[in-house]
mmCIF file of C-alpha atoms and ligand atoms in Angstrom:
data_model
loop_
_atom_site.group_PDB
_atom_site.id
_atom_site.type_symbol
_atom_site.label_atom_id
_atom_site.label_comp_id
_atom_site.label_asym_id
_atom_site.label_seq_id
_atom_site.Cartn_x
_atom_site.Cartn_y
_atom_site.Cartn_z
ATOM 1 C CA MET Y 1 -33.512 -20.480 -14.244
ATOM 2 C CA ALA Y 2 -32.286 -18.908 -17.484
ATOM 3 C CA MET Y 3 -29.261 -16.657 -17.726
ATOM 4 C CA ASP Y 4 -30.234 -13.034 -17.771
ATOM 5 C CA GLU Y 5 -28.019 -10.066 -18.686
ATOM 6 C CA ILE Y 6 -29.897 -7.696 -16.466
ATOM 7 C CA ILE Y 7 -29.478 -10.017 -13.449
ATOM 8 C CA ILE Y 8 -25.727 -10.115 -14.199
ATOM 9 C CA SER Y 9 -25.600 -6.334 -14.211
ATOM 10 C CA ARG Y 10 -27.700 -6.059 -11.091
ATOM 11 C CA ALA Y 11 -25.560 -8.632 -9.264
ATOM 12 C CA ILE Y 12 -22.340 -6.712 -10.044
ATOM 13 C CA ILE Y 13 -23.798 -3.343 -9.168
ATOM 14 C CA GLU Y 14 -25.373 -4.546 -5.863
ATOM 15 C CA ARG Y 15 -22.319 -6.475 -4.711
ATOM 16 C CA TYR Y 16 -19.923 -3.605 -5.485
ATOM 17 C CA HIS Y 17 -22.247 -1.132 -3.873
ATOM 18 C CA GLU Y 18 -22.410 -3.257 -0.686
ATOM 19 C CA LYS Y 19 -18.588 -3.587 -0.677
ATOM 20 C CA LEU Y 20 -18.042 0.142 -1.046
ATOM 21 C CA MET Y 21 -20.655 0.979 1.617
ATOM 22 C CA ARG Y 22 -18.997 -1.465 4.049
ATOM 23 C CA ASN Y 23 -15.686 0.351 3.586
ATOM 24 C CA LEU Y 24 -16.752 3.953 3.981
ATOM 25 C CA GLU Y 25 -15.512 3.853 7.561
ATOM 26 C CA THR Y 26 -12.564 1.665 8.461
ATOM 27 C CA ASP Y 27 -9.742 1.322 11.074
ATOM 28 C CA VAL Y 28 -7.032 1.656 8.448
ATOM 29 C CA ALA Y 29 -6.998 2.843 4.798
ATOM 30 C CA ILE Y 30 -3.921 1.853 2.764
ATOM 31 C CA VAL Y 31 -2.943 3.766 -0.339
ATOM 32 C CA GLY Y 32 -1.076 1.678 -2.891
ATOM 33 C CA GLY Y 33 -1.122 -2.017 -3.599
ATOM 34 C CA GLY Y 34 2.635 -2.743 -3.874
ATOM 35 C CA PRO Y 35 4.355 -5.299 -1.652
ATOM 36 C CA SER Y 36 4.462 -3.083 1.481
ATOM 37 C CA GLY Y 37 0.780 -2.201 1.227
ATOM 38 C CA LEU Y 38 -0.253 -5.785 0.666
ATOM 39 C CA VAL Y 39 1.800 -7.113 3.611
ATOM 40 C CA ALA Y 40 0.451 -4.317 5.889
ATOM 41 C CA GLY Y 41 -3.105 -5.137 4.798
ATOM 42 C CA TYR Y 42 -2.642 -8.826 5.359
ATOM 43 C CA PHE Y 43 -1.382 -8.504 8.920
ATOM 44 C CA LEU Y 44 -3.945 -5.882 9.890
ATOM 45 C CA ALA Y 45 -6.752 -8.022 8.506
ATOM 46 C CA LYS Y 46 -5.376 -11.151 10.198
ATOM 47 C CA ALA Y 47 -5.490 -9.210 13.482
ATOM 48 C CA GLY Y 48 -9.187 -8.567 12.910
ATOM 49 C CA LYS Y 49 -8.892 -4.889 11.984
ATOM 50 C CA LYS Y 50 -11.174 -3.339 9.402
ATOM 51 C CA VAL Y 51 -8.795 -2.442 6.565
ATOM 52 C CA VAL Y 52 -9.219 -1.247 2.985
ATOM 53 C CA LEU Y 53 -6.641 -0.716 0.250
ATOM 54 C CA PHE Y 54 -7.011 1.620 -2.749
ATOM 55 C CA GLU Y 55 -4.868 1.038 -5.852
ATOM 56 C CA ARG Y 56 -4.765 3.394 -8.758
ATOM 57 C CA LYS Y 57 -4.041 0.751 -11.415
ATOM 58 C CA LEU Y 58 -6.157 -2.078 -12.677
ATOM 59 C CA SER Y 59 -3.576 -4.564 -11.361
ATOM 60 C CA ILE Y 60 -2.403 -4.987 -7.799
ATOM 61 C CA GLY Y 61 1.288 -5.587 -7.089
ATOM 62 C CA GLY Y 62 3.042 -2.277 -7.812
ATOM 63 C CA GLY Y 63 6.715 -2.672 -8.736
ATOM 64 C CA MET Y 64 6.918 -6.390 -7.954
ATOM 65 C CA TRP Y 65 5.593 -7.914 -11.202
ATOM 66 C CA GLY Y 66 8.619 -7.062 -13.218
ATOM 67 C CA GLY Y 67 11.340 -8.253 -10.823
ATOM 68 C CA GLY Y 68 14.478 -6.452 -12.022
ATOM 69 C CA MET Y 69 14.420 -4.986 -15.526
ATOM 70 C CA LEU Y 70 11.519 -7.276 -16.480
ATOM 71 C CA PHE Y 71 13.339 -10.383 -15.378
ATOM 72 C CA ASN Y 72 10.419 -11.558 -13.330
ATOM 73 C CA GLU Y 73 12.316 -12.937 -10.297
ATOM 74 C CA ILE Y 74 12.667 -11.102 -7.012
ATOM 75 C CA VAL Y 75 15.438 -11.268 -4.411
ATOM 76 C CA VAL Y 76 14.712 -11.343 -0.718
ATOM 77 C CA GLN Y 77 17.307 -11.347 2.011
ATOM 78 C CA ALA Y 78 17.444 -14.071 4.696
ATOM 79 C CA GLU Y 79 15.654 -12.146 7.418
ATOM 80 C CA ALA Y 80 12.588 -11.535 5.355
ATOM 81 C CA VAL Y 81 12.156 -15.058 4.003
ATOM 82 C CA ARG Y 82 9.822 -15.878 6.851
ATOM 83 C CA ILE Y 83 7.305 -13.357 5.516
ATOM 84 C CA LEU Y 84 7.230 -14.989 2.115
ATOM 85 C CA GLU Y 85 6.781 -18.326 3.902
ATOM 86 C CA THR Y 86 3.890 -16.907 5.937
ATOM 87 C CA PHE Y 87 2.054 -16.356 2.642
ATOM 88 C CA GLY Y 88 3.081 -19.801 1.332
ATOM 89 C CA ILE Y 89 5.284 -18.304 -1.425
ATOM 90 C CA ARG Y 90 8.100 -20.705 -2.460
ATOM 91 C CA CYS Y 91 11.565 -19.290 -2.326
ATOM 92 C CA GLU Y 92 14.882 -20.739 -3.412
ATOM 93 C CA LYS Y 93 18.176 -20.220 -1.644
ATOM 94 C CA TYR Y 94 20.780 -18.511 -3.912
ATOM 95 C CA ASP Y 95 23.518 -18.258 -1.252
ATOM 96 C CA ASP Y 96 23.555 -17.935 2.544
ATOM 97 C CA TYR Y 97 21.967 -14.489 2.465
ATOM 98 C CA HIS Y 98 20.114 -14.100 -0.845
ATOM 99 C CA TYR Y 99 16.920 -15.964 -1.774
ATOM 100 C CA THR Y 100 14.790 -15.733 -4.932
ATOM 101 C CA ALA Y 101 11.140 -16.093 -5.661
ATOM 102 C CA ASP Y 102 9.017 -16.015 -8.777
ATOM 103 C CA ALA Y 103 7.676 -12.433 -9.010
ATOM 104 C CA ILE Y 104 4.309 -13.516 -10.415
ATOM 105 C CA GLU Y 105 3.819 -16.107 -7.659
ATOM 106 C CA ALA Y 106 4.765 -13.514 -5.087
ATOM 107 C CA VAL Y 107 2.308 -10.889 -6.284
ATOM 108 C CA THR Y 108 -0.646 -13.191 -6.894
ATOM 109 C CA THR Y 109 -0.212 -15.156 -3.666
ATOM 110 C CA MET Y 110 0.196 -12.100 -1.515
ATOM 111 C CA THR Y 111 -2.856 -10.507 -3.084
ATOM 112 C CA GLY Y 112 -4.976 -13.655 -2.760
ATOM 113 C CA GLU Y 113 -3.959 -14.379 0.844
ATOM 114 C CA ALA Y 114 -4.477 -10.711 1.875
ATOM 115 C CA ILE Y 115 -7.990 -10.722 0.513
ATOM 116 C CA ARG Y 116 -8.754 -14.102 2.119
ATOM 117 C CA ALA Y 117 -7.472 -12.694 5.440
ATOM 118 C CA GLY Y 118 -10.062 -9.947 5.209
ATOM 119 C CA LEU Y 119 -8.408 -7.058 3.363
ATOM 120 C CA THR Y 120 -10.781 -5.344 0.876
ATOM 121 C CA ILE Y 121 -9.085 -4.037 -2.190
ATOM 122 C CA PHE Y 122 -10.478 -1.475 -4.574
ATOM 123 C CA ASN Y 123 -8.530 -1.188 -7.836
ATOM 124 C CA CYS Y 124 -8.812 1.643 -10.369
ATOM 125 C CA ILE Y 125 -9.410 4.183 -7.567
ATOM 126 C CA SER Y 126 -6.876 6.936 -7.000
ATOM 127 C CA VAL Y 127 -6.376 8.872 -3.790
ATOM 128 C CA GLU Y 128 -6.176 12.551 -4.498
ATOM 129 C CA ASP Y 129 -6.358 14.160 -1.049
ATOM 130 C CA VAL Y 130 -6.860 13.441 2.602
ATOM 131 C CA MET Y 131 -9.595 14.415 5.063
ATOM 132 C CA MET Y 132 -8.341 16.258 8.129
ATOM 133 C CA ARG Y 133 -9.766 16.995 11.560
ATOM 134 C CA ASP Y 134 -7.884 19.079 14.060
ATOM 135 C CA GLU Y 135 -4.665 18.573 12.215
ATOM 136 C CA LYS Y 136 -4.931 14.827 12.120
ATOM 137 C CA VAL Y 137 -5.453 12.770 8.974
ATOM 138 C CA GLU Y 138 -8.791 11.008 9.283
ATOM 139 C CA GLY Y 139 -9.639 9.712 5.856
ATOM 140 C CA LEU Y 140 -9.078 9.839 2.102
ATOM 141 C CA VAL Y 141 -10.534 11.643 -0.854
ATOM 142 C CA ILE Y 142 -10.897 9.197 -3.720
ATOM 143 C CA ASN Y 143 -11.931 9.220 -7.367
ATOM 144 C CA TRP Y 144 -11.959 6.745 -10.268
ATOM 145 C CA SER Y 145 -8.525 6.552 -11.846
ATOM 146 C CA PRO Y 146 -10.046 7.021 -15.383
ATOM 147 C CA VAL Y 147 -11.524 10.265 -14.138
ATOM 148 C CA GLU Y 148 -8.081 11.347 -12.978
ATOM 149 C CA MET Y 149 -6.401 10.136 -16.157
ATOM 150 C CA THR Y 150 -8.822 11.836 -18.521
ATOM 151 C CA GLY Y 151 -8.813 15.031 -16.463
ATOM 152 C CA LEU Y 152 -12.618 15.096 -16.318
ATOM 153 C CA HIS Y 153 -13.969 17.646 -13.914
ATOM 154 C CA VAL Y 154 -15.752 15.339 -11.524
ATOM 155 C CA ASP Y 155 -15.840 15.849 -7.722
ATOM 156 C CA PRO Y 156 -14.481 12.963 -5.601
ATOM 157 C CA LEU Y 157 -15.980 11.031 -2.657
ATOM 158 C CA THR Y 158 -14.504 10.640 0.848
ATOM 159 C CA VAL Y 159 -13.882 7.685 3.141
ATOM 160 C CA ARG Y 160 -13.136 7.918 6.865
ATOM 161 C CA SER Y 161 -10.444 5.869 8.604
ATOM 162 C CA ARG Y 162 -8.735 6.084 11.921
ATOM 163 C CA PHE Y 163 -5.349 5.811 10.299
ATOM 164 C CA VAL Y 164 -3.924 6.045 6.774
ATOM 165 C CA ILE Y 165 -0.822 4.345 5.456
ATOM 166 C CA ASP Y 166 0.986 5.829 2.443
ATOM 167 C CA THR Y 167 2.546 2.862 0.524
ATOM 168 C CA THR Y 168 2.552 4.676 -2.786
ATOM 169 C CA GLY Y 169 6.238 3.899 -3.368
ATOM 170 C CA HIS Y 170 8.687 6.357 -4.947
ATOM 171 C CA ASP Y 171 6.039 8.993 -5.439
ATOM 172 C CA THR Y 172 4.900 9.362 -1.766
ATOM 173 C CA GLU Y 173 1.613 10.802 -3.048
ATOM 174 C CA VAL Y 174 -0.234 11.055 0.184
ATOM 175 C CA VAL Y 175 2.738 12.551 2.000
ATOM 176 C CA GLN Y 176 3.044 15.115 -0.816
ATOM 177 C CA VAL Y 177 -0.543 16.144 -0.405
ATOM 178 C CA VAL Y 178 -0.095 16.630 3.354
ATOM 179 C CA GLU Y 179 3.212 18.459 2.827
ATOM 180 C CA ASN Y 180 1.567 20.875 0.405
ATOM 181 C CA LYS Y 181 -1.199 21.698 2.796
ATOM 182 C CA MET Y 182 0.576 21.639 6.163
ATOM 183 C CA GLU Y 183 3.955 23.095 5.240
ATOM 184 C CA GLY Y 184 6.953 22.104 7.351
ATOM 185 C CA ARG Y 185 4.942 19.792 9.593
ATOM 186 C CA LEU Y 186 6.109 16.345 8.599
ATOM 187 C CA ASN Y 187 7.918 14.216 11.218
ATOM 188 C CA THR Y 188 11.312 14.576 9.439
ATOM 189 C CA PRO Y 189 14.370 16.605 10.565
ATOM 190 C CA THR Y 190 13.261 19.571 8.342
ATOM 191 C CA GLY Y 191 9.578 19.027 8.536
ATOM 192 C CA LYS Y 192 9.676 18.499 4.768
ATOM 193 C CA ARG Y 193 9.824 15.538 2.434
ATOM 194 C CA LEU Y 194 13.504 14.898 1.905
ATOM 195 C CA GLY Y 195 13.295 12.907 -1.328
ATOM 196 C CA GLU Y 196 14.967 9.691 -2.339
ATOM 197 C CA LYS Y 197 18.651 9.169 -2.747
ATOM 198 C CA SER Y 198 20.594 7.007 -5.263
ATOM 199 C CA MET Y 199 21.015 3.279 -5.192
ATOM 200 C CA TRP Y 200 22.563 1.691 -2.059
ATOM 201 C CA ALA Y 201 20.699 -1.562 -1.458
ATOM 202 C CA GLU Y 202 22.057 -2.508 1.972
ATOM 203 C CA LYS Y 203 21.565 0.907 3.531
ATOM 204 C CA ALA Y 204 18.187 1.363 1.821
ATOM 205 C CA GLU Y 205 16.849 -1.920 3.155
ATOM 206 C CA ALA Y 206 17.785 -1.013 6.753
ATOM 207 C CA ASP Y 207 16.537 2.561 6.342
ATOM 208 C CA THR Y 208 13.215 1.411 4.982
ATOM 209 C CA LEU Y 209 12.509 -0.257 8.257
ATOM 210 C CA SER Y 210 13.669 2.614 10.480
ATOM 211 C CA ASN Y 211 11.821 5.139 8.329
ATOM 212 C CA THR Y 212 8.536 3.224 8.707
ATOM 213 C CA LYS Y 213 6.658 5.440 11.092
ATOM 214 C CA GLU Y 214 3.922 8.002 11.718
ATOM 215 C CA ILE Y 215 4.974 10.919 9.535
ATOM 216 C CA PHE Y 216 2.067 13.234 10.407
ATOM 217 C CA PRO Y 217 -0.715 12.596 12.973
ATOM 218 C CA GLY Y 218 -2.866 9.833 11.557
ATOM 219 C CA LEU Y 219 -0.538 9.221 8.556
ATOM 220 C CA TYR Y 220 2.031 6.416 8.430
ATOM 221 C CA VAL Y 221 4.580 5.737 5.673
ATOM 222 C CA ALA Y 222 5.840 2.293 4.731
ATOM 223 C CA GLY Y 223 7.794 0.667 1.885
ATOM 224 C CA MET Y 224 9.689 2.802 -0.577
ATOM 225 C CA ALA Y 225 7.512 5.759 0.374
ATOM 226 C CA ALA Y 226 9.171 5.706 3.839
ATOM 227 C CA ASN Y 227 12.645 6.162 2.301
ATOM 228 C CA ALA Y 228 11.486 8.642 -0.273
ATOM 229 C CA THR Y 229 9.979 10.732 2.507
ATOM 230 C CA ALA Y 230 12.987 10.542 4.818
ATOM 231 C CA GLY Y 231 15.827 10.909 2.381
ATOM 232 C CA GLY Y 232 16.867 7.272 2.281
ATOM 233 C CA PRO Y 233 18.419 5.617 -0.730
ATOM 234 C CA ARG Y 234 16.714 3.340 -3.282
ATOM 235 C CA MET Y 235 17.406 -0.342 -3.410
ATOM 236 C CA GLY Y 236 16.172 -1.846 -6.618
ATOM 237 C CA PRO Y 237 14.726 -5.356 -6.920
ATOM 238 C CA ILE Y 238 15.443 -6.630 -3.398
ATOM 239 C CA PHE Y 239 12.103 -6.810 -1.639
ATOM 240 C CA GLY Y 240 12.734 -7.854 1.949
ATOM 241 C CA GLY Y 241 12.664 -4.293 3.236
ATOM 242 C CA MET Y 242 9.218 -3.791 1.673
ATOM 243 C CA LEU Y 243 7.848 -6.918 3.312
ATOM 244 C CA LEU Y 244 9.362 -6.138 6.757
ATOM 245 C CA SER Y 245 8.145 -2.519 6.502
ATOM 246 C CA GLY Y 246 4.610 -3.694 5.812
ATOM 247 C CA GLU Y 247 4.787 -5.993 8.799
ATOM 248 C CA LYS Y 248 6.194 -3.167 11.048
ATOM 249 C CA VAL Y 249 3.562 -0.639 10.183
ATOM 250 C CA ALA Y 250 0.773 -3.218 10.754
ATOM 251 C CA ALA Y 251 2.211 -4.114 14.162
ATOM 252 C CA ALA Y 252 2.403 -0.400 15.135
ATOM 253 C CA LEU Y 253 -1.171 0.209 14.194
ATOM 254 C CA ILE Y 254 -2.475 -3.027 15.758
ATOM 255 C CA ASP Y 255 -0.965 -1.672 18.996
ATOM 256 C CA ARG Y 256 -2.777 1.631 18.668
ATOM 257 C CA LEU Y 257 -6.190 0.433 17.554
HETATM 258 O O1 48F P 301 5.843 1.101 -5.928
HETATM 259 P P1 48F P 301 5.190 0.032 -5.117
HETATM 260 O O2 48F P 301 5.456 -1.373 -5.512
HETATM 261 O O3 48F P 301 5.407 0.379 -3.593
HETATM 262 P P2 48F P 301 6.188 -0.417 -2.456
HETATM 263 O O4 48F P 301 5.295 -1.343 -1.740
HETATM 264 O O5 48F P 301 7.322 -1.296 -3.135
HETATM 265 C C1 48F P 301 8.348 -0.692 -3.871
HETATM 266 C C2 48F P 301 8.910 -1.721 -4.841
HETATM 267 O O6 48F P 301 7.942 -2.170 -5.717
HETATM 268 C C3 48F P 301 10.104 -1.199 -5.643
HETATM 269 C C4 48F P 301 11.274 -1.068 -4.798
HETATM 270 C C5 48F P 301 11.667 -2.340 -4.091
HETATM 271 O O7 48F P 301 12.863 -2.596 -3.908
HETATM 272 O O8 48F P 301 11.868 -0.024 -4.684
HETATM 273 O O9 48F P 301 9.787 0.032 -6.298
HETATM 274 O O10 48F P 301 6.820 0.650 -1.624
HETATM 275 O O11 48F P 301 3.605 0.225 -5.247
HETATM 276 C C6 48F P 301 2.981 1.471 -5.053
HETATM 277 C C7 48F P 301 1.580 1.379 -5.635
HETATM 278 O O12 48F P 301 0.850 2.550 -5.231
HETATM 279 C C8 48F P 301 -0.014 2.910 -6.275
HETATM 280 C C9 48F P 301 0.777 2.544 -7.545
HETATM 281 O O13 48F P 301 -0.072 2.385 -8.661
HETATM 282 C C10 48F P 301 1.499 1.283 -7.122
HETATM 283 O O14 48F P 301 0.796 0.143 -7.470
HETATM 284 N N1 48F P 301 -0.364 4.306 -6.110
HETATM 285 C C11 48F P 301 0.552 5.345 -6.225
HETATM 286 N N2 48F P 301 -0.121 6.531 -6.000
HETATM 287 C C12 48F P 301 -1.429 6.215 -5.751
HETATM 288 C C13 48F P 301 -1.606 4.812 -5.813
HETATM 289 C C14 48F P 301 -2.609 7.001 -5.445
HETATM 290 N N3 48F P 301 -2.609 8.257 -5.333
HETATM 291 N N4 48F P 301 -3.792 6.341 -5.226
HETATM 292 C C15 48F P 301 -3.820 4.934 -5.362
HETATM 293 N N5 48F P 301 -2.742 4.182 -5.602
#
């Protein structure tokens, strides 16, 4: 059979269409493909849940590619090393508490393993709003990132999911949308987004885990978004809290589904 450009086009369009159709209704929709979102997606998929992840950028991996200040190595504390090992990512002991891993190996392996576990990832799609029913988040409003970036006036589409996880990092984009529309109703001491505090790695790593929770009915926060919502500090290029937070939110949702 000869190569045919139209068959190539048809194959891409049909396969993508099937993939999108399969993911119009899921158990969990994750917003943001950084380390916390990838880990959450991996464990949910491993547990047999139907889970989809939307990432605004062309590349998956969020803030992990660049390590610290473009030195592409990440640091992970001892208690989170087991998660890197679950993915088969090699890490090197630096001292009794700090371990390092190659940032590129970490991103690419986590992404590949999560997809092989059953997570479906859509890149270049931005989440601009949520769908609500009876004051519970029940889905996402999505559009092509290039539409968002160019400011074209094009209406979005909607996907339904039983739960949503905001893993959008420092920007807490889904939480912000909900805060704007349901004023004072977030599960924080003031009902509002408290914002992120300055660098304090040790506290931030612990806070990331305790702040990983349901922040509004149907909406969970994990990773840096958990701290930026709850007023926790930032931590820079130590990634154990992100990994443990992804694992924690997945476990909480596996329990509920
Ligand atoms: O920022 P990011 O890596 O989130 P994370 O998993 O990890 C944080 C660390 O990278 C680092 C840190 C660690 O010590 O503090 O910052 O919490 O990844 C967030 C991803 O979400 C995407 C964004 O492009 C990035 O890849 N994102 C943000 N808003 C949207 C989005 C949106 N509205 N729709 C789709 N994707």
